Amino acid sequence: MHRTYRDISPEDFPQVWQRPPFEDLLACLKQLHIEPSIWCPGEPRKTPREDQENTAHSRRKVIAYLGSIVGNALQWIKDDEQREIIWEEASRCLSQRCGRAGMGEITRRWPFQNRQAPFELIVREPPITGDSLGHKTWASSFLMARLLDSLVSGSLAHLLTPGRRESLKVLELGSGTGLLGIAAAAMWQVEVVLSDLPEIMQNLDYNIKQNRATVERLGGNIDSGVLIWGSENGNDALFSYGNRFDIILAADGLYDDDHPDLLYSAIREQLSSSPDSRVIVMSPIRDETTKRLIAQFRSSMSEIHLATLEEHILAGQDDWGDDDDEPQAVECWWAIFGKRDSGQ
């Protein structure tokens, strides 16, 4: 019978003092991998080690077991390449138990339901180092992406009609890993331009390429380019002509003191002057600072006569923590902005 290490105690794993063969150690480590979590509201988080590691005590034992492998010379395994494989696998399993900030590269598969058919987007997140926060998929991106289908018959019904979709221009600001913008192209059956800083574009373009076939099968299209908020230099030619986008999306773009003004300036330069145009923004309410940034942004939007047509608070989850415990709860504010005299 095939042995399943998820179902047994860590004490029964192949122990280094037993000098287990390479094949046994590798099989055990492969089963100890943790798949990256996703956060569907109202659904429990599902991970491959859910039953095995359901207590802090059990998790500590697994971590101790992995540490015993990483710290062992594995001298009974004579092949140098095989030893390296075991150390790499054990180290990867350890990093997966150190929270998202401690992980290396991961790939998540995000499920969606829309009016056409269910589909899945595959999104790569490189290791998060320094200030590369755009390499993580944040809760607000997924939460907003799940709202998109409802907007077709709701707040954006005047724009997302069969006759207007072909000419509609949609822009996502600060796309990061691209989940929101790619989902918008798929669900709305329109072309969406994704944008971010130069250092984020390589991974963003990779994710666009990975999901392009899915988006095109559903009737959408994707383009991308560098767009630096508040700067006239270094931007893609896509943005040479301003004020041409009918819908602008932005998720989690308000977390630094200068972000309200920068985001506002990008919207001012790129949003169409049509009374039908709309801006949809979502931001986690992490603390009092975030509340202040949201208020500052709303005030700036009023300067270009963009009123808050509707706003809501949504509950979500995120995995920006120091360990592999359940994702942290987070509340997200989102709003739709439009011209005061639009009548919408």
mmCIF file of C-alpha atoms in Angstrom, residues 113-252:
data_model
loop_
_atom_site.group_PDB
_atom_site.id
_atom_site.type_symbol
_atom_site.label_atom_id
_atom_site.label_comp_id
_atom_site.label_asym_id
_atom_site.label_seq_id
_atom_site.Cartn_x
_atom_site.Cartn_y
_atom_site.Cartn_z
ATOM 1 C CA GLN A 113 -17.409 32.114 -11.920
ATOM 2 C CA ASN A 114 -19.008 34.365 -14.506
ATOM 3 C CA ARG A 115 -21.988 34.426 -16.854
ATOM 4 C CA GLN A 116 -20.200 32.459 -19.552
ATOM 5 C CA ALA A 117 -18.409 29.649 -17.734
ATOM 6 C CA PRO A 118 -16.142 29.014 -14.751
ATOM 7 C CA PHE A 119 -12.474 29.631 -15.432
ATOM 8 C CA GLU A 120 -9.153 29.716 -13.623
ATOM 9 C CA LEU A 121 -6.280 32.199 -13.740
ATOM 10 C CA ILE A 122 -2.738 31.075 -12.978
ATOM 11 C CA VAL A 123 -0.632 33.785 -11.345
ATOM 12 C CA ARG A 124 3.056 33.636 -10.464
ATOM 13 C CA GLU A 125 4.430 35.564 -7.491
ATOM 14 C CA PRO A 126 8.239 35.917 -7.372
ATOM 15 C CA PRO A 127 10.071 36.051 -4.028
ATOM 16 C CA ILE A 128 9.187 39.229 -2.154
ATOM 17 C CA THR A 129 12.344 41.182 -1.368
ATOM 18 C CA GLY A 130 12.879 44.779 -0.304
ATOM 19 C CA ASP A 131 10.128 47.027 -1.647
ATOM 20 C CA SER A 132 8.900 44.626 -4.352
ATOM 21 C CA LEU A 133 5.351 44.540 -2.952
ATOM 22 C CA GLY A 134 3.986 44.390 -6.487
ATOM 23 C CA HIS A 135 5.146 40.781 -6.645
ATOM 24 C CA LYS A 136 2.395 39.668 -4.259
ATOM 25 C CA THR A 137 -1.284 39.186 -5.052
ATOM 26 C CA TRP A 138 -3.070 41.215 -2.389
ATOM 27 C CA ALA A 139 -6.518 40.535 -0.957
ATOM 28 C CA SER A 140 -8.086 43.593 -2.579
ATOM 29 C CA SER A 141 -7.149 42.400 -6.081
ATOM 30 C CA PHE A 142 -9.033 39.135 -5.648
ATOM 31 C CA LEU A 143 -11.963 40.769 -3.853
ATOM 32 C CA MET A 144 -12.407 43.337 -6.602
ATOM 33 C CA ALA A 145 -11.988 40.690 -9.288
ATOM 34 C CA ARG A 146 -14.882 38.754 -7.758
ATOM 35 C CA LEU A 147 -17.057 41.886 -7.994
ATOM 36 C CA LEU A 148 -16.502 42.406 -11.704
ATOM 37 C CA ASP A 149 -19.239 40.145 -13.017
ATOM 38 C CA SER A 150 -21.914 41.775 -10.849
ATOM 39 C CA LEU A 151 -20.988 45.213 -12.227
ATOM 40 C CA VAL A 152 -21.967 44.143 -15.754
ATOM 41 C CA SER A 153 -25.658 44.351 -14.875
ATOM 42 C CA GLY A 154 -25.166 46.932 -12.136
ATOM 43 C CA SER A 155 -23.056 50.048 -11.841
ATOM 44 C CA LEU A 156 -21.298 49.633 -15.205
ATOM 45 C CA ALA A 157 -24.296 48.433 -17.230
ATOM 46 C CA HIS A 158 -24.264 51.654 -19.290
ATOM 47 C CA LEU A 159 -20.709 50.882 -20.446
ATOM 48 C CA LEU A 160 -20.591 47.086 -20.674
ATOM 49 C CA THR A 161 -23.289 46.639 -23.305
ATOM 50 C CA PRO A 162 -22.700 44.348 -26.314
ATOM 51 C CA GLY A 163 -22.561 47.327 -28.638
ATOM 52 C CA ARG A 164 -19.946 49.244 -26.633
ATOM 53 C CA ARG A 165 -17.564 46.495 -25.490
ATOM 54 C CA GLU A 166 -15.572 46.429 -28.732
ATOM 55 C CA SER A 167 -14.535 50.077 -28.440
ATOM 56 C CA LEU A 168 -14.342 50.279 -24.639
ATOM 57 C CA LYS A 169 -10.942 51.203 -23.204
ATOM 58 C CA VAL A 170 -10.083 49.868 -19.740
ATOM 59 C CA LEU A 171 -6.918 50.582 -17.726
ATOM 60 C CA GLU A 172 -5.648 49.017 -14.523
ATOM 61 C CA LEU A 173 -3.250 51.166 -12.509
ATOM 62 C CA GLY A 174 -0.628 49.412 -10.374
ATOM 63 C CA SER A 175 -1.446 45.958 -11.716
ATOM 64 C CA GLY A 176 1.167 44.073 -9.678
ATOM 65 C CA THR A 177 0.783 40.386 -10.525
ATOM 66 C CA GLY A 178 -2.074 41.237 -12.893
ATOM 67 C CA LEU A 179 -4.890 39.185 -11.363
ATOM 68 C CA LEU A 180 -7.483 41.984 -11.375
ATOM 69 C CA GLY A 181 -6.826 43.297 -14.873
ATOM 70 C CA ILE A 182 -6.629 39.835 -16.422
ATOM 71 C CA ALA A 183 -9.897 38.863 -14.714
ATOM 72 C CA ALA A 184 -11.553 42.055 -16.009
ATOM 73 C CA ALA A 185 -10.555 41.249 -19.588
ATOM 74 C CA ALA A 186 -11.965 37.732 -19.251
ATOM 75 C CA MET A 187 -15.223 38.639 -17.492
ATOM 76 C CA TRP A 188 -16.074 41.812 -19.377
ATOM 77 C CA GLN A 189 -14.925 40.559 -22.810
ATOM 78 C CA VAL A 190 -12.988 43.765 -23.425
ATOM 79 C CA GLU A 191 -9.387 44.828 -23.937
ATOM 80 C CA VAL A 192 -7.701 45.816 -20.686
ATOM 81 C CA VAL A 193 -4.348 47.589 -20.485
ATOM 82 C CA LEU A 194 -2.364 46.582 -17.389
ATOM 83 C CA SER A 195 0.314 48.940 -16.067
ATOM 84 C CA ASP A 196 2.935 49.213 -13.355
ATOM 85 C CA LEU A 197 6.509 50.250 -12.604
ATOM 86 C CA PRO A 198 9.401 48.964 -14.770
ATOM 87 C CA GLU A 199 10.646 46.512 -12.123
ATOM 88 C CA ILE A 200 7.227 44.844 -11.912
ATOM 89 C CA MET A 201 6.666 44.429 -15.657
ATOM 90 C CA GLN A 202 8.681 41.250 -16.255
ATOM 91 C CA ASN A 203 6.519 39.173 -13.928
ATOM 92 C CA LEU A 204 3.349 40.985 -14.996
ATOM 93 C CA ASP A 205 4.018 40.200 -18.657
ATOM 94 C CA TYR A 206 4.768 36.581 -17.737
ATOM 95 C CA ASN A 207 1.361 36.246 -16.071
ATOM 96 C CA ILE A 208 -0.346 37.900 -19.032
ATOM 97 C CA LYS A 209 1.291 35.381 -21.366
ATOM 98 C CA GLN A 210 0.269 32.466 -19.128
ATOM 99 C CA ASN A 211 -3.393 33.512 -19.161
ATOM 100 C CA ARG A 212 -3.774 35.052 -22.607
ATOM 101 C CA ALA A 213 -5.339 31.937 -24.158
ATOM 102 C CA THR A 214 -7.961 31.775 -21.393
ATOM 103 C CA VAL A 215 -8.820 35.459 -21.770
ATOM 104 C CA GLU A 216 -9.076 35.290 -25.559
ATOM 105 C CA ARG A 217 -11.220 32.145 -25.385
ATOM 106 C CA LEU A 218 -13.669 34.112 -23.234
ATOM 107 C CA GLY A 219 -13.681 37.057 -25.638
ATOM 108 C CA GLY A 220 -11.229 39.474 -24.008
ATOM 109 C CA ASN A 221 -7.778 40.842 -24.780
ATOM 110 C CA ILE A 222 -4.834 42.160 -22.749
ATOM 111 C CA ASP A 223 -2.083 44.690 -23.321
ATOM 112 C CA SER A 224 0.482 46.138 -20.915
ATOM 113 C CA GLY A 225 2.931 48.964 -20.471
ATOM 114 C CA VAL A 226 5.016 50.913 -17.983
ATOM 115 C CA LEU A 227 3.138 53.784 -16.345
ATOM 116 C CA ILE A 228 4.824 55.757 -13.570
ATOM 117 C CA TRP A 229 2.279 57.786 -11.630
ATOM 118 C CA GLY A 230 3.050 61.491 -11.584
ATOM 119 C CA SER A 231 5.838 61.253 -14.174
ATOM 120 C CA GLU A 232 5.976 62.189 -17.846
ATOM 121 C CA ASN A 233 9.176 60.200 -18.404
ATOM 122 C CA GLY A 234 9.717 56.472 -18.837
ATOM 123 C CA ASN A 235 6.117 55.655 -19.715
ATOM 124 C CA ASP A 236 4.992 53.334 -22.494
ATOM 125 C CA ALA A 237 3.795 54.786 -25.796
ATOM 126 C CA LEU A 238 0.355 53.388 -24.920
ATOM 127 C CA PHE A 239 -0.028 56.376 -22.614
ATOM 128 C CA SER A 240 1.239 59.074 -24.971
ATOM 129 C CA TYR A 241 -2.292 60.333 -25.518
ATOM 130 C CA GLY A 242 -4.059 61.109 -22.277
ATOM 131 C CA ASN A 243 -7.676 60.922 -21.168
ATOM 132 C CA ARG A 244 -8.703 57.994 -23.362
ATOM 133 C CA PHE A 245 -9.792 55.279 -20.879
ATOM 134 C CA ASP A 246 -13.482 54.754 -20.118
ATOM 135 C CA ILE A 247 -12.887 52.633 -17.005
ATOM 136 C CA ILE A 248 -9.932 52.753 -14.629
ATOM 137 C CA LEU A 249 -9.336 50.063 -11.995
ATOM 138 C CA ALA A 250 -6.968 50.351 -9.029
ATOM 139 C CA ALA A 251 -6.601 47.922 -6.109
ATOM 140 C CA ASP A 252 -4.392 48.467 -3.049
#
